[in-house]
mmCIF file with all atom_site columns, C-alpha atoms in Angstrom:
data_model
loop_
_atom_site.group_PDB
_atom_site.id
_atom_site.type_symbol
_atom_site.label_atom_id
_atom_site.label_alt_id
_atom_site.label_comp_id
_atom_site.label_asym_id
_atom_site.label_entity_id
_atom_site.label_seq_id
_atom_site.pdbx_PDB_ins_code
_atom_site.Cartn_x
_atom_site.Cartn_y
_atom_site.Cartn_z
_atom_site.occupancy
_atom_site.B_iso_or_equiv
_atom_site.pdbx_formal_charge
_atom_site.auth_seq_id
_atom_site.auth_comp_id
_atom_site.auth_asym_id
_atom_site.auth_atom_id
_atom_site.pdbx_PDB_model_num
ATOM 1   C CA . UNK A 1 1   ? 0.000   0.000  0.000   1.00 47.00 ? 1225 UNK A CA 1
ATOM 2   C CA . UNK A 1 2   ? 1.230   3.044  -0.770  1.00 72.00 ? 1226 UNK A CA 1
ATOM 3   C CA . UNK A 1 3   ? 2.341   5.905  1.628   1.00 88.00 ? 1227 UNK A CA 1
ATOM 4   C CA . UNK A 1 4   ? -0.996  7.830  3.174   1.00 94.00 ? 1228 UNK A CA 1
ATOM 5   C CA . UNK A 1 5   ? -0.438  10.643 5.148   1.00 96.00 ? 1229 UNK A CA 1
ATOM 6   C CA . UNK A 1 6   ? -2.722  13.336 7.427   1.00 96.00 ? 1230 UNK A CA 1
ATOM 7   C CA . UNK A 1 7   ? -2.393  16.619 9.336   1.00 97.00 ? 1231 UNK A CA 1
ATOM 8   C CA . UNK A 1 8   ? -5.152  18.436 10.970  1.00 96.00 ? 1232 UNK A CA 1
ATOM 9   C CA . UNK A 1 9   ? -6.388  21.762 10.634  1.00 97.00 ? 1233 UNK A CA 1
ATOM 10  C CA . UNK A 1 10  ? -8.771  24.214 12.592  1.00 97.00 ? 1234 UNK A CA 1
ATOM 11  C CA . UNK A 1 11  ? -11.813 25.524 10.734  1.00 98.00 ? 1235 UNK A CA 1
ATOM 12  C CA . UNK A 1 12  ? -14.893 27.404 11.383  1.00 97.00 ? 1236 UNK A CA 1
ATOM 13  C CA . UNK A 1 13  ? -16.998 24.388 11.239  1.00 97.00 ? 1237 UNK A CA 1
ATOM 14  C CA . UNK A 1 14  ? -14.281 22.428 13.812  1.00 96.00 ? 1238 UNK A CA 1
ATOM 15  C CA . UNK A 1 15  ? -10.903 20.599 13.330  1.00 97.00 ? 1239 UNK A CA 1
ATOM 16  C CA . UNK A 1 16  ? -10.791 19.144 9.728   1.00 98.00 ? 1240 UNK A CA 1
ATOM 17  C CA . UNK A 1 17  ? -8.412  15.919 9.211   1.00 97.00 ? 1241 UNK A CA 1
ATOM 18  C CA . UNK A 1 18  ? -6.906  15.983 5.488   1.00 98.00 ? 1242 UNK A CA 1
ATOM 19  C CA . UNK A 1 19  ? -5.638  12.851 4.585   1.00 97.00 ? 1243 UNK A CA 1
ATOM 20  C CA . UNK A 1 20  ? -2.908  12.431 0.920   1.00 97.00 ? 1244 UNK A CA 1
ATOM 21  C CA . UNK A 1 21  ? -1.670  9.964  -0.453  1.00 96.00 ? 1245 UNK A CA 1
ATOM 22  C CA . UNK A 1 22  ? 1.407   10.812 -3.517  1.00 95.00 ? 1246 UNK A CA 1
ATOM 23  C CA . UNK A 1 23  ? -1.014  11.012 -6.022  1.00 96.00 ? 1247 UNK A CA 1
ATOM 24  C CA . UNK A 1 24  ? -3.537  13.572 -4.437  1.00 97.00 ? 1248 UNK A CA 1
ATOM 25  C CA . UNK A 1 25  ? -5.874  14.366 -1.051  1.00 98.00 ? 1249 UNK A CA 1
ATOM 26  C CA . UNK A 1 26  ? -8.134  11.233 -0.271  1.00 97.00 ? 1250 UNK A CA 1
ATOM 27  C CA . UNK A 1 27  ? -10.145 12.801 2.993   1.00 97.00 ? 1251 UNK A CA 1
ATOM 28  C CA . UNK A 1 28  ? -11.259 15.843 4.631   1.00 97.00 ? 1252 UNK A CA 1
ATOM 29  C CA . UNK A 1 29  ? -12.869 13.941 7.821   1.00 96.00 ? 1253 UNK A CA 1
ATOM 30  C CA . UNK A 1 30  ? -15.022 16.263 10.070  1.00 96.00 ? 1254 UNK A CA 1
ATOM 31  C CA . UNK A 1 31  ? -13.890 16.634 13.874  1.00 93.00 ? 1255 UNK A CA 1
ATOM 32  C CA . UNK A 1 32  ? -16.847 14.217 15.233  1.00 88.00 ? 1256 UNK A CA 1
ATOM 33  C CA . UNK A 1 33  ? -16.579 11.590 12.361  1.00 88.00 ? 1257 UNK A CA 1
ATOM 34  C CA . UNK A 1 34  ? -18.540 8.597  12.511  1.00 84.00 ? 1258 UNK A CA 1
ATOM 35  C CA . UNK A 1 35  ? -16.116 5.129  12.788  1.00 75.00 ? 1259 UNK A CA 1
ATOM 36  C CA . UNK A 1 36  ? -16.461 3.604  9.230   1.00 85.00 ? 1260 UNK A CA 1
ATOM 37  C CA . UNK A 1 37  ? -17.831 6.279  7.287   1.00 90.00 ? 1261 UNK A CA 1
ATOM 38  C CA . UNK A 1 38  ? -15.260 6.188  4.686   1.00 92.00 ? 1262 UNK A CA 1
ATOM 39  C CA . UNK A 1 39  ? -12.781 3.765  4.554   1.00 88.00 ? 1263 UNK A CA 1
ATOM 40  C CA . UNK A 1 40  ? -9.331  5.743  4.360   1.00 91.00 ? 1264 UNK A CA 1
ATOM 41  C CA . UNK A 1 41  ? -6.341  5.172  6.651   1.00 90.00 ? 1265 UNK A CA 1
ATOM 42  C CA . UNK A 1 42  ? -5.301  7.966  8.658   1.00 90.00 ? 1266 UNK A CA 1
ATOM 43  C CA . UNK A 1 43  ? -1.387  6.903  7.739   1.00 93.00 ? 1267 UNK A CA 1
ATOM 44  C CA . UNK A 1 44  ? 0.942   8.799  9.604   1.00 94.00 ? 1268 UNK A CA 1
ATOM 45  C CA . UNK A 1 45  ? 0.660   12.605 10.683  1.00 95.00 ? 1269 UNK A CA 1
ATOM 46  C CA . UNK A 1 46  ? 2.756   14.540 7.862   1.00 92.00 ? 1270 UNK A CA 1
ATOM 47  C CA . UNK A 1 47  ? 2.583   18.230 7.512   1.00 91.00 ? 1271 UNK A CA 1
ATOM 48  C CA . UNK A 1 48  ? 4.978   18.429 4.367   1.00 93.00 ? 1272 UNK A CA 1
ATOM 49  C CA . UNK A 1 49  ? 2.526   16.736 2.004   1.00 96.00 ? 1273 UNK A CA 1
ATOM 50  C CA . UNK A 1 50  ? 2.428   18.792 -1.152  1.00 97.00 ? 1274 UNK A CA 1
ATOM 51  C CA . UNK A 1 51  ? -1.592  18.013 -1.425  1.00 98.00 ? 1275 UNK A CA 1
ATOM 52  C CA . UNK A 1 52  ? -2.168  18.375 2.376   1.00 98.00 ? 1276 UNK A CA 1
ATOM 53  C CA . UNK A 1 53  ? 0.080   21.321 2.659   1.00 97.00 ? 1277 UNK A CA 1
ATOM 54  C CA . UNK A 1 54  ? -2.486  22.670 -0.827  1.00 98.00 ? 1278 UNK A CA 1
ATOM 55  C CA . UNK A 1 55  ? -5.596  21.766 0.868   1.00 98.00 ? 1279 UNK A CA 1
ATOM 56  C CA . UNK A 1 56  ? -5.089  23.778 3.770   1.00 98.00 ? 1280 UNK A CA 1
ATOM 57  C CA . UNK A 1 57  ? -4.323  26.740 1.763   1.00 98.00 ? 1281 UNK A CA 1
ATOM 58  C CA . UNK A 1 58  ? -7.155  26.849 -0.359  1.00 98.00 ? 1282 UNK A CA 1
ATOM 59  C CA . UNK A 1 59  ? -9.637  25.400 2.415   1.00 98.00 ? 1283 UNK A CA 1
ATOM 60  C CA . UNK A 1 60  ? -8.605  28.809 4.073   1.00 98.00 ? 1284 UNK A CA 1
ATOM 61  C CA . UNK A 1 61  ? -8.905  30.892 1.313   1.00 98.00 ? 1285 UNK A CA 1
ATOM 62  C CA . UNK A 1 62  ? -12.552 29.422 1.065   1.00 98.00 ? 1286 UNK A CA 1
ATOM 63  C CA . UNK A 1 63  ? -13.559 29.891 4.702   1.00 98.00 ? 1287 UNK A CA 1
ATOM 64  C CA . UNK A 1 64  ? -12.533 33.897 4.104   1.00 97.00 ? 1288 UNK A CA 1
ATOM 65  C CA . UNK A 1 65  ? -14.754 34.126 1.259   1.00 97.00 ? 1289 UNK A CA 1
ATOM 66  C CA . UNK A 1 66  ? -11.761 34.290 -1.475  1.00 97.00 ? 1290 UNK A CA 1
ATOM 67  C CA . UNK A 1 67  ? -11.831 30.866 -3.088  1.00 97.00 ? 1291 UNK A CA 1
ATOM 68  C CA . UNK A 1 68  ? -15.042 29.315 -5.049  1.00 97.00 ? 1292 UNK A CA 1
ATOM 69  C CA . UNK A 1 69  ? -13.483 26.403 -6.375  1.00 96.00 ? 1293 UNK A CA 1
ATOM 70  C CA . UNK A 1 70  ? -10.672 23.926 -5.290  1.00 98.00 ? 1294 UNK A CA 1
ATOM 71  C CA . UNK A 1 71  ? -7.890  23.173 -7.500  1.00 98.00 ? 1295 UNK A CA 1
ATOM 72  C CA . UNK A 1 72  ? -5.845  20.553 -5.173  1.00 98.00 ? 1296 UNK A CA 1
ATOM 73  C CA . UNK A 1 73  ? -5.323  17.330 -6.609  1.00 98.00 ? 1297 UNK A CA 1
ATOM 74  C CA . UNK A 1 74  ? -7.703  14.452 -5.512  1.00 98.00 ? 1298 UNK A CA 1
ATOM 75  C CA . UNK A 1 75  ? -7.371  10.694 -4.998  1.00 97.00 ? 1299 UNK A CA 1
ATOM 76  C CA . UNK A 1 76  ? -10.514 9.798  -4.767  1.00 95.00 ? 1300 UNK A CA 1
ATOM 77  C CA . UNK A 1 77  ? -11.668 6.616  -3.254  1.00 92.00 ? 1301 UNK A CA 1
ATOM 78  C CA . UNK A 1 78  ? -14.917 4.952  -3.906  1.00 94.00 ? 1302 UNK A CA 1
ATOM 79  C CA . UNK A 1 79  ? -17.029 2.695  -6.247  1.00 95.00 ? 1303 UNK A CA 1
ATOM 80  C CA . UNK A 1 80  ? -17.509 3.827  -9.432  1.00 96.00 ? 1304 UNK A CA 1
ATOM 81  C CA . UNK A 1 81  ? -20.751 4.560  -8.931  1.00 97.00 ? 1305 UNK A CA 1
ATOM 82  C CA . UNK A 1 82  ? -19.610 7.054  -5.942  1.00 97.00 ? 1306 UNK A CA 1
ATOM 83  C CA . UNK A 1 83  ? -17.310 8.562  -8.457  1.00 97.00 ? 1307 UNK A CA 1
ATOM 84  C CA . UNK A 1 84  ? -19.982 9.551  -10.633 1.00 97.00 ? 1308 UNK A CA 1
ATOM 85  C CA . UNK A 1 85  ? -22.051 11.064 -7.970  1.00 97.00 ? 1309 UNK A CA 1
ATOM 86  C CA . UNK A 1 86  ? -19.025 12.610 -6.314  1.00 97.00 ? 1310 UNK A CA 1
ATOM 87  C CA . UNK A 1 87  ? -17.807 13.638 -10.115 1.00 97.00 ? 1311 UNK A CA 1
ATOM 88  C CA . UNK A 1 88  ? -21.317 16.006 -10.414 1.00 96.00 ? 1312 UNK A CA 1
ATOM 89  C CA . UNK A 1 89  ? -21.044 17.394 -6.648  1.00 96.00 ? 1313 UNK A CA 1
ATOM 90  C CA . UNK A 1 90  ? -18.482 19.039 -7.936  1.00 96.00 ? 1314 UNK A CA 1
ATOM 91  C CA . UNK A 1 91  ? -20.238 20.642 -10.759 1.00 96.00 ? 1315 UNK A CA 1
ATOM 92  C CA . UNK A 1 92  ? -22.513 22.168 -8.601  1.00 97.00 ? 1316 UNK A CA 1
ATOM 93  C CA . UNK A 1 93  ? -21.845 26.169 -8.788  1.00 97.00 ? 1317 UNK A CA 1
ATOM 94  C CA . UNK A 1 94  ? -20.554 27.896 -5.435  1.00 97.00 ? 1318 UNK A CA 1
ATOM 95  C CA . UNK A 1 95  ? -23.176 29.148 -3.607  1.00 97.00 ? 1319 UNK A CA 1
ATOM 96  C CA . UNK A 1 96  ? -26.516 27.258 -5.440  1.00 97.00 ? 1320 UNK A CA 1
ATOM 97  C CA . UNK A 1 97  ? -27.985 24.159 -4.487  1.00 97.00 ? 1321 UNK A CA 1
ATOM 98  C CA . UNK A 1 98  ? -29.132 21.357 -6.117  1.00 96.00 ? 1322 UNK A CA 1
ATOM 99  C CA . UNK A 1 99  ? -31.320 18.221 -4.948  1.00 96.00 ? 1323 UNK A CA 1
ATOM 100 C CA . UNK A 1 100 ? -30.501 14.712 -4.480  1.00 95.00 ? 1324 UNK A CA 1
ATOM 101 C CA . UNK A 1 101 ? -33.125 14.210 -7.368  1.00 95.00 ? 1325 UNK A CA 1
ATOM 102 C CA . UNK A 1 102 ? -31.333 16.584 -9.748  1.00 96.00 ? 1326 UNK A CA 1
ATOM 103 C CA . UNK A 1 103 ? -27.969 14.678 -9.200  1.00 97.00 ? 1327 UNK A CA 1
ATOM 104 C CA . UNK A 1 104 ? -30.427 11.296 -10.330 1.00 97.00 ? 1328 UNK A CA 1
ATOM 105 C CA . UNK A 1 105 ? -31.275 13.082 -13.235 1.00 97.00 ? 1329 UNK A CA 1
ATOM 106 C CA . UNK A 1 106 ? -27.554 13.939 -14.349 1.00 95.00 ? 1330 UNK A CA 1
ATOM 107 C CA . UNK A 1 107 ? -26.857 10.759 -14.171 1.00 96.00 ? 1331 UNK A CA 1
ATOM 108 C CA . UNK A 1 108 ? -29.179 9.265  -16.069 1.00 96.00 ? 1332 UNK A CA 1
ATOM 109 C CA . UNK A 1 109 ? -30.472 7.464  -13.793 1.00 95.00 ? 1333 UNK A CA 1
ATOM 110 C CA . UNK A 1 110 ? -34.060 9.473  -12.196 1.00 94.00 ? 1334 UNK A CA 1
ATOM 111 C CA . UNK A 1 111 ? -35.222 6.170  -9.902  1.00 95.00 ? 1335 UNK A CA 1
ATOM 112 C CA . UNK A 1 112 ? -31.692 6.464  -7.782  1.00 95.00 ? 1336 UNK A CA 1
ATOM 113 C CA . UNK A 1 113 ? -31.950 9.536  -5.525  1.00 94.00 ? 1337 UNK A CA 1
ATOM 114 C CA . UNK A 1 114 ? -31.747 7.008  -2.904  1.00 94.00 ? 1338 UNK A CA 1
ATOM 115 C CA . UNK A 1 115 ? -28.343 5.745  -4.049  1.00 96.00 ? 1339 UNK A CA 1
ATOM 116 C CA . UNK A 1 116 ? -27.274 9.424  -4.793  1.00 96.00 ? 1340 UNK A CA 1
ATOM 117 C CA . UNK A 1 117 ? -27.771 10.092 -1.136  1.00 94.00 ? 1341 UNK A CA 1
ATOM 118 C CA . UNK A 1 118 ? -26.152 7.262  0.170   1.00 95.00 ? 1342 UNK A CA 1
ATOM 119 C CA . UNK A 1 119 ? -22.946 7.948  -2.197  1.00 96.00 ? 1343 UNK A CA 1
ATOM 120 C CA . UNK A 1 120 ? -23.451 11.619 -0.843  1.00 94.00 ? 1344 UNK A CA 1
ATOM 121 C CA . UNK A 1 121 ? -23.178 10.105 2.388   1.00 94.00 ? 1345 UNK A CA 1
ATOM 122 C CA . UNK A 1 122 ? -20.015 8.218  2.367   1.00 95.00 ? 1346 UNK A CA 1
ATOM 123 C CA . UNK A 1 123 ? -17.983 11.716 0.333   1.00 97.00 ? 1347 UNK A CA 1
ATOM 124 C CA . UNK A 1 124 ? -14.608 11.308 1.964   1.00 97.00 ? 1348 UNK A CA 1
ATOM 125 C CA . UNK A 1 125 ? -14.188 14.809 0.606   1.00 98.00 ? 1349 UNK A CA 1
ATOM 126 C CA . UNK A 1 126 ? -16.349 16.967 2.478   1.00 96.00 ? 1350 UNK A CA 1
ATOM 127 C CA . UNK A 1 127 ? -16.074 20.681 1.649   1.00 98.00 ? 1351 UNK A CA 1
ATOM 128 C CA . UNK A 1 128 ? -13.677 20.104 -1.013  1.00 98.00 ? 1352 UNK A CA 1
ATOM 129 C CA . UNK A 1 129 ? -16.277 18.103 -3.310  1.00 98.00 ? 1353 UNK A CA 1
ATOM 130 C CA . UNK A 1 130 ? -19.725 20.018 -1.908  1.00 97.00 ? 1354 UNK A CA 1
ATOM 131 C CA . UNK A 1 131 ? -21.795 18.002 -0.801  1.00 96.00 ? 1355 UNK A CA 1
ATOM 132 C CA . UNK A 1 132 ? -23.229 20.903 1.359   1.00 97.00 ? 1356 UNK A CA 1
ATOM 133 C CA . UNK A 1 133 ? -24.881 22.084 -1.577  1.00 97.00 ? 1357 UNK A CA 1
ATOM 134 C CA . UNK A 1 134 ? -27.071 18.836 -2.317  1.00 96.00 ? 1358 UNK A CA 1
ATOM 135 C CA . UNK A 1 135 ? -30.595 19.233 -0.424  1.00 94.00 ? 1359 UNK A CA 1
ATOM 136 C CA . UNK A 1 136 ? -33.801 17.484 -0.112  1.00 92.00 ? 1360 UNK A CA 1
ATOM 137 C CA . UNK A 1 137 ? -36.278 18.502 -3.319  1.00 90.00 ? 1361 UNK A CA 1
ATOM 138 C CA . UNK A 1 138 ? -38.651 20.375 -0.930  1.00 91.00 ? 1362 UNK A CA 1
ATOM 139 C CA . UNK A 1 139 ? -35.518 22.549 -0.500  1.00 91.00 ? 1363 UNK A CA 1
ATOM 140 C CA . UNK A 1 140 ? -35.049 21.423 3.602   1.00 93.00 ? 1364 UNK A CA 1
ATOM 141 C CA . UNK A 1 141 ? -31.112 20.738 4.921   1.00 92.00 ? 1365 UNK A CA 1
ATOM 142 C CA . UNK A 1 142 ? -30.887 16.804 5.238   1.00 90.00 ? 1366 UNK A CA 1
ATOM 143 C CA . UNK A 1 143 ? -28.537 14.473 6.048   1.00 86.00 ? 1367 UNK A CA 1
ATOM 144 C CA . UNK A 1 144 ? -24.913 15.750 6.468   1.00 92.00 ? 1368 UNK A CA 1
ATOM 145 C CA . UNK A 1 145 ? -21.883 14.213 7.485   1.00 92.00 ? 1369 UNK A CA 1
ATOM 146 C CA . UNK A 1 146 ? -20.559 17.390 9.505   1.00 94.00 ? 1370 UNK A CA 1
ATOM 147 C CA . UNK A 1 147 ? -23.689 17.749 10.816  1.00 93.00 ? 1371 UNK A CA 1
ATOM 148 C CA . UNK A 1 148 ? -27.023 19.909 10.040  1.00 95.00 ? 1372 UNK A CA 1
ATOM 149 C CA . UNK A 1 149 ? -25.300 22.805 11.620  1.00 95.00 ? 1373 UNK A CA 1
ATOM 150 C CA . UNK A 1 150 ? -22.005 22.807 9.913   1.00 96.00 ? 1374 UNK A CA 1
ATOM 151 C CA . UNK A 1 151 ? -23.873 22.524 6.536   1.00 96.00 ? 1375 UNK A CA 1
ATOM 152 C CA . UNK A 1 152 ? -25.742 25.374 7.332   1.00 97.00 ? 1376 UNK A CA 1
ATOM 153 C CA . UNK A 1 153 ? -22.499 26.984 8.221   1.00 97.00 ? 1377 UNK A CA 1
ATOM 154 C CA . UNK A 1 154 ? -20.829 26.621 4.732   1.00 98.00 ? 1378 UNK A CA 1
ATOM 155 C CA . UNK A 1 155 ? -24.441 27.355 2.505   1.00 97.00 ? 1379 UNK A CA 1
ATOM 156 C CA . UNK A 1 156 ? -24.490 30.727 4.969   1.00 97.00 ? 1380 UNK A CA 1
ATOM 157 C CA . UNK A 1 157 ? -20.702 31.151 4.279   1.00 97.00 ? 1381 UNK A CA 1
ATOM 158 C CA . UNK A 1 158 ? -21.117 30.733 0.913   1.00 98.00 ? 1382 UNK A CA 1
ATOM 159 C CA . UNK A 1 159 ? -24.079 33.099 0.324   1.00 97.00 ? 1383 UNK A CA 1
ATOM 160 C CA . UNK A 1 160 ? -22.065 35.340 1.540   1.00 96.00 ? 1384 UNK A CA 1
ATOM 161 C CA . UNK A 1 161 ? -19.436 35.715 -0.216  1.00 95.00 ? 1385 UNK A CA 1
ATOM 162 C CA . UNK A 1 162 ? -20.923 35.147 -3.827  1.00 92.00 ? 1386 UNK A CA 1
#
């Protein structure tokens, strides 16, 4: 296996663990993360990771309101169906929010809202791929990994600097 690293960081929605590998960052994990969520080693705390040392950077610039999109190379880990779901998260614009329905529909595949909240469920890259911005049709917060409150906190963060 190859060499995984981590570092944590404070934020304004709690400490945020980034975890790289050499090839890009696998994991933001939330301070309060459930055991078995995703299924990413921690590795060994490493501050010097090119993509950790990236994420950080730009995960600040976003929580002052000066980034809108994330450049840091990813390694992401997940079925490919995950990938897919995870792939259109990220084409969701700053600031706008679209249903779990909508991501169905993107996809092709209009029965599976279901399946596109259960892959929104298990995004090892919180923040960075936004799965803040996916909502229930009748427009109410649902589900979150962070937390109700911390979604809020990023969709209000967000709003506010677009």
């Amino acid at each position: 296996m190859e060499s995984i690293e981590n570092f944590s960081m404070k934020s304004p929605v709690g400490r945020l663990t980034l975890i790289a590998s050499s090839k890009g960052l696998c994991a933001v994990l939330w301070e309060n993360e459930k055991l078995n969520r995703v299924n990413i080693p921690l590795g060994r705390k490493n501050l010097n990771n090119p993509f950790i040392k990236m994420a950080i950077e730009q995960l600040t610039e976003y929580f002052e309101g000066k980034r809108k999109n994330f450049t840091v190379p990813l390694d992401v880990i997940g079925t490919d169906f995950q990938k897919n779901v995870w792939k259109n998260l990220q084409k969701v614009p700053y600031a706008r929010t679209v249903s779990y329905k909508d991501i169905a529909l993107k996809l092709k595949k209009p029965t599976a809202s279901r399946a596109v909240g259960m892959a929104n469920g298990k995004n090892p890259l919180s923040i960075i791929v936004p799965c803040h911005r996916i909502i229930a049709s009748s427009g109410k917060l649902t589900g979150y990994a962070g937390g109700l409150n911390n979604k809020k906190i990023l969709l209000d963060l967000e709003a506010k600097f677009s």
